[in-house]
Coordinates of C-alpha atoms in Angstrom, one line a residue:
X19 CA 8.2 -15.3 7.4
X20 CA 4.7 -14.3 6.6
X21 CA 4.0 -11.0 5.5
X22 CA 0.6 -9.2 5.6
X23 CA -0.6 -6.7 3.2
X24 CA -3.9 -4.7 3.4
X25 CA -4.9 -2.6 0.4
X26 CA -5.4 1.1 0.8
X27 CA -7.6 1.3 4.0
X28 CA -10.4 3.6 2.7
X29 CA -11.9 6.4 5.2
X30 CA -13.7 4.9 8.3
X31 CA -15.6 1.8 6.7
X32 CA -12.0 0.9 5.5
X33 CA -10.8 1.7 9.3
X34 CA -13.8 -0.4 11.0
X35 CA -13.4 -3.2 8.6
X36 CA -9.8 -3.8 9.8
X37 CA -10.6 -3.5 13.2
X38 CA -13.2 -6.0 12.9
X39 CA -10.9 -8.7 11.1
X40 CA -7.2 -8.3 11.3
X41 CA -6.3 -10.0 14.9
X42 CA -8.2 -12.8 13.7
X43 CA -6.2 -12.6 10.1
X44 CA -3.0 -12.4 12.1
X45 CA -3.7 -15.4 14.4
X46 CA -5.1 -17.6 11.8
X47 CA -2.0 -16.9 8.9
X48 CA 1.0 -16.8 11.5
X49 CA 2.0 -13.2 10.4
X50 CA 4.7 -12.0 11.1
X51 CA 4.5 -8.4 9.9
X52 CA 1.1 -6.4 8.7
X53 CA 1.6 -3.2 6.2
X54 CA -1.4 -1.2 5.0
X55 CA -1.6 1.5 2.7
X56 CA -2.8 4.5 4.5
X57 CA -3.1 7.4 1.9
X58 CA -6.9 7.0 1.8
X59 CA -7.4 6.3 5.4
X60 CA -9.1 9.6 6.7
X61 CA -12.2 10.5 4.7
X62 CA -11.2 9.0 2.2
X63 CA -7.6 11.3 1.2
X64 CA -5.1 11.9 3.5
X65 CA -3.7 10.4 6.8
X66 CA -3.4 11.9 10.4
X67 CA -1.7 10.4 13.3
X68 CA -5.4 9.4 14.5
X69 CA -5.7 7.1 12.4
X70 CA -2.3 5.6 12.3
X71 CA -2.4 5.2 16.0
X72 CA -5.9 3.5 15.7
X73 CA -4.6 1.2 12.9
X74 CA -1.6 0.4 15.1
X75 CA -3.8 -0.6 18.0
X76 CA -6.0 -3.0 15.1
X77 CA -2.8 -4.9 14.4
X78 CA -1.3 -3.1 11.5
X79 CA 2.3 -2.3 11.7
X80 CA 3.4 -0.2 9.3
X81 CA 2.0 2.1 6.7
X82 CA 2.7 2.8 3.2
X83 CA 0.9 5.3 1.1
X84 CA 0.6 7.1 -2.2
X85 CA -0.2 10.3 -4.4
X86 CA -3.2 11.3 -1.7
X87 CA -0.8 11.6 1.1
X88 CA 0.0 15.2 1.2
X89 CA -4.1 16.1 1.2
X90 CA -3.4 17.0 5.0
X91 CA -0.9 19.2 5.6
X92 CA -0.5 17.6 9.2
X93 CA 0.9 14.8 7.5
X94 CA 4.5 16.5 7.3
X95 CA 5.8 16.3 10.7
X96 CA 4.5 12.9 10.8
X97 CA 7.1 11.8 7.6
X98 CA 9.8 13.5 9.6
X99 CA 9.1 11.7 12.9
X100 CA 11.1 7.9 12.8
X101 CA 8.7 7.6 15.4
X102 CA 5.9 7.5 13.0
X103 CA 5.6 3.9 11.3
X104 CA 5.0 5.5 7.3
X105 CA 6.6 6.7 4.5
X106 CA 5.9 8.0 1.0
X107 CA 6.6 7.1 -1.9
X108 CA 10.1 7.3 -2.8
X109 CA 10.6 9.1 -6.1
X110 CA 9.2 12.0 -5.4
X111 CA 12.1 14.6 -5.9
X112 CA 14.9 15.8 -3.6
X113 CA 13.8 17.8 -0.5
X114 CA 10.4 16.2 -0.2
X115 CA 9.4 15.7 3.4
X116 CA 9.8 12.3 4.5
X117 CA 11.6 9.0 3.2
X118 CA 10.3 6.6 0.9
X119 CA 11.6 3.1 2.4
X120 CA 12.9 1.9 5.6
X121 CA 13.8 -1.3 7.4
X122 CA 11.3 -2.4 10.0
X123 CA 12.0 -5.1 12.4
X124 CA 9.5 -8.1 13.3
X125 CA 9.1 -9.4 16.8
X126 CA 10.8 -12.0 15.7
X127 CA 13.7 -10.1 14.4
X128 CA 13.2 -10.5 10.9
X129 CA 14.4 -7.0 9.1
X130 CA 12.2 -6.4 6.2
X131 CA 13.0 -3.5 3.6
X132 CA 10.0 -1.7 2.7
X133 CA 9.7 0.0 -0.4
X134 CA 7.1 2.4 -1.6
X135 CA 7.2 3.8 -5.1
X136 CA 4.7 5.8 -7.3
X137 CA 3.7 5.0 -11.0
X138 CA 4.4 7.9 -13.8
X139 CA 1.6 6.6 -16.7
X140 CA -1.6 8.7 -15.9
X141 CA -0.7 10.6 -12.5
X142 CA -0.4 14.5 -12.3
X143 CA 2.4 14.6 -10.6
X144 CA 5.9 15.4 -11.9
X145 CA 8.4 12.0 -10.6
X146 CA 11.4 10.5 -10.6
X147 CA 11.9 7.7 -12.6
X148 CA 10.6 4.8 -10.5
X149 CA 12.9 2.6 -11.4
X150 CA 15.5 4.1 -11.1
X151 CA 14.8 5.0 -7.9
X152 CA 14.5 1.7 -6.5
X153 CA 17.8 0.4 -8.2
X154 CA 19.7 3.5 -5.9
X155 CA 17.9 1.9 -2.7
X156 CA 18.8 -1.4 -3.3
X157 CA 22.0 -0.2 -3.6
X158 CA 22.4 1.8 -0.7
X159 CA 21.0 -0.6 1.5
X160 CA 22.8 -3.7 0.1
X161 CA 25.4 -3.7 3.1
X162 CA 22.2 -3.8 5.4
X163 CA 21.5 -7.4 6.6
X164 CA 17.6 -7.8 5.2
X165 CA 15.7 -10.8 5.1
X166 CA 12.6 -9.7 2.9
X167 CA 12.1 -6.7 0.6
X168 CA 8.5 -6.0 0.2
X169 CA 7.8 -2.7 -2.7
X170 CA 4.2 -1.5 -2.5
X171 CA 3.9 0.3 -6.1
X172 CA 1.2 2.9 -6.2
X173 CA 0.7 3.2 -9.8
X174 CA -2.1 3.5 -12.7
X175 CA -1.8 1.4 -15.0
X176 CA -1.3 -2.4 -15.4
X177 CA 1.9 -2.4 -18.0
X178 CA 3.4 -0.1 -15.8
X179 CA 3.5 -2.0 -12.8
X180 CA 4.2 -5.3 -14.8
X181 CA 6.9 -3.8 -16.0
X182 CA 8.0 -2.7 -12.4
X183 CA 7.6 -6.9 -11.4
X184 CA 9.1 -8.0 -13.9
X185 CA 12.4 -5.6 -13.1
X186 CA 12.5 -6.5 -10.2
X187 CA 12.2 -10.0 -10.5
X188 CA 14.1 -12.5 -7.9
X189 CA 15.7 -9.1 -6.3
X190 CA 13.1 -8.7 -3.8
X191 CA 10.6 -10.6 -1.8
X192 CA 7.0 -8.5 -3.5
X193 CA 6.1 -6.0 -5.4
X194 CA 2.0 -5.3 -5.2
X195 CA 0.8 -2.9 -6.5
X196 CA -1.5 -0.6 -5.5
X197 CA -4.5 2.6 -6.4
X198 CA -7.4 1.6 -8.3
X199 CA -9.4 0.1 -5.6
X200 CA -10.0 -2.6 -8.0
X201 CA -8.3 -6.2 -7.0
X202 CA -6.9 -8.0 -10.2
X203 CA -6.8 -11.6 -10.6
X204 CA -3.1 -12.2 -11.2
X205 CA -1.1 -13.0 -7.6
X206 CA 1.5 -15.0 -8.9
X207 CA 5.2 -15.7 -8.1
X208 CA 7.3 -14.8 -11.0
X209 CA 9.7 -16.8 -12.8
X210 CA 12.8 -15.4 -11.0
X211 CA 10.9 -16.0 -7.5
X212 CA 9.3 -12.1 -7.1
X213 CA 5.6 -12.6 -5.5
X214 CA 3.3 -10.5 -7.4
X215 CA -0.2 -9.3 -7.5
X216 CA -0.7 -6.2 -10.2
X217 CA -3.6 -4.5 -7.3
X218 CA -4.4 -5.7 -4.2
X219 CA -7.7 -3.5 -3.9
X220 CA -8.6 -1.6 -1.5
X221 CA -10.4 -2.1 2.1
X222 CA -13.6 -0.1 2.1
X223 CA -17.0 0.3 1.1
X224 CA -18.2 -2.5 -1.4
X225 CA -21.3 -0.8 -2.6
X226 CA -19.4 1.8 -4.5
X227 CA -17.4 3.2 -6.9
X228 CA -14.1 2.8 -5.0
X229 CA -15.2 3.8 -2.2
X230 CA -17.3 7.2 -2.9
X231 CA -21.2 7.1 -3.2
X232 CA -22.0 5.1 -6.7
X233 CA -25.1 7.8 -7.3
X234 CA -22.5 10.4 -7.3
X235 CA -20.0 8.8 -9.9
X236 CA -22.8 8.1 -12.1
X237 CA -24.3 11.5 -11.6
X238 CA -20.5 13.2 -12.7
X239 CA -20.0 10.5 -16.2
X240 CA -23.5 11.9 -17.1
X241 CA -23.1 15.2 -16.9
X242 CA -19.6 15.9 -16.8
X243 CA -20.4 18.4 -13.7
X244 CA -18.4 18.1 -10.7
X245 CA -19.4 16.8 -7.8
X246 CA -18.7 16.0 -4.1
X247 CA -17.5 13.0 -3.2
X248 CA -19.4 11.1 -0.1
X249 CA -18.5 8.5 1.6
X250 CA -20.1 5.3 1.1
X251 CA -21.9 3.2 3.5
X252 CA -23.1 -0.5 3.9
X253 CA -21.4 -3.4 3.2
X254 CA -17.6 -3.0 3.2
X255 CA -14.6 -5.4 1.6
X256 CA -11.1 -6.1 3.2
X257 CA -8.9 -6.8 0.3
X258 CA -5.1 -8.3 1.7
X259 CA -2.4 -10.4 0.0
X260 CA -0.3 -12.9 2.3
X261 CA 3.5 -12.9 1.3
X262 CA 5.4 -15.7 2.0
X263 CA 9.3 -14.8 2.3
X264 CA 11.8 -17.9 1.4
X265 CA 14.4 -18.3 4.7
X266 CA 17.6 -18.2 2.7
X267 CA 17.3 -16.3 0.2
X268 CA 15.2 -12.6 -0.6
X269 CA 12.9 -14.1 -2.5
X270 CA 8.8 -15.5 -2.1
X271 CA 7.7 -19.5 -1.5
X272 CA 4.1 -17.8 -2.0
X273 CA 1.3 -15.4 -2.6
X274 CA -2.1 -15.6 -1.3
X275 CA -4.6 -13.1 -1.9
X276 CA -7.3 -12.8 0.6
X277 CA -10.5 -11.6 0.4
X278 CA -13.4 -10.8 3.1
X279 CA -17.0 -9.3 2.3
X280 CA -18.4 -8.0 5.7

């Protein structure tokens, strides 16, 4: 089975960009199942149902997100709805709205656990421990009949997420991690058989500072002075990993990271 992932869709250069390449992606590669992280998608913070449903019609699937997620309030109903194909990420405390995994189905009838967890090192957010967290889903779900477990890991830091792969190792099918906008030259499968890639990027404006005007970010390190964040335009970047599930086992035969300048 041949998984799709497309890092955080950014506002609507992220949006067009996908539309623009991701039927031809899904053609070419033989995927079986596309997931995109969607906490960016609408200007750039935030999700509404817009965009999901205009994401859905480009191909995409299912939607993961991150710490931006709550920036629209009419994102709650959305997390409560089964009809809505997204979650958050899963350690946020007790009584949040909405779940943070959830089995999705292929066409094919492939089940595939997803998994979305948030990184502790450098976010202002108070969490549960995310690994923890993900050792309580795997066990709950272990009576569930699952052919591939794919954890999108919205974290900081490199270590952390590292440390997160190397947990999980040869327990699930991926962990990629997600956040800085910034792709990392690592996709790898790790020893115990865990496909890996420390940030996929994100899909977006290229001529940027991930994703917001560049004059703007240099303007704020100079002065120190806030300032309001614009979308960039121009050129954008799709920035997507290809999973490769094993058939008999939970595990990855390979990792492909893709990368499109349009």
């Amino acid at each position: 089975m041949n998984i799709l992932f497309i890092g955080d869709i950014f506002a609507k250069p992220g949006r067009e960009t996908v539309k623009k390449l991701l039927k031809g992606y899904r053609q070419e590669q033989n995927i079986d199942l596309v997931i995109a992280n969607a906490e960016n998608m609408k200007h750039g913070k935030g999700v509404t149902e817009d965009n999901i449903n205009e994401m859905k019609a480009a191909g995409v699937d299912f939607f993961t997100s991150g710490n931006h997620i709550w920036k629209d309030k009419e994102v709650i109903p959305l997390l409560d709805n089964r009809n809505i194909p997204l979650i958050r990420p899963a350690n946020y405390p007790a009584g949040t709205p909405g779940s943070g995994y959830r089995i999705v189905e292929t066409p094919s009838m492939k089940r595939v656990l997803v998994i979305n967890l948030l990184g502790r090192l450098f976010m202002p957010v108070d969490l549960d421990c995310p690994f923890r967290t993900v050792d309580n889903i795997l066990s709950d779900t272990s009576h569930e009949q699952i052919d591939a477990i794919f954890v999108d890991f919205h974290a900081e830091t490199t270590s952390e997420k590292y440390a997160l792969g190397h947990y999980l190792d040869g327990r699930v099918t991926a962990v990629i991690g997600t956040h800085t906008h910034v792709p990392t030259a690592d996709a790898q499968i790790l020893p115990k058989g865990t496909a890996f890639q420390c940030d996929v990027g994100f899909t977006g404006p290229a001529d940027s500072v991930i994703g917001v005007k560049k004059e703007i970010i240099i303007e704020n390190f100079l002065t120190q002075m806030p300032v309001r964040h614009e979308i960039a335009e121009g050129p954008t970047v799709f920035n997507a990993v290809k999973v490769e599930s094993n058939e008999d086992k939970i595990t990855a035969s390979g990792i492909t990271f893709i990368q499109k300048f349009v």
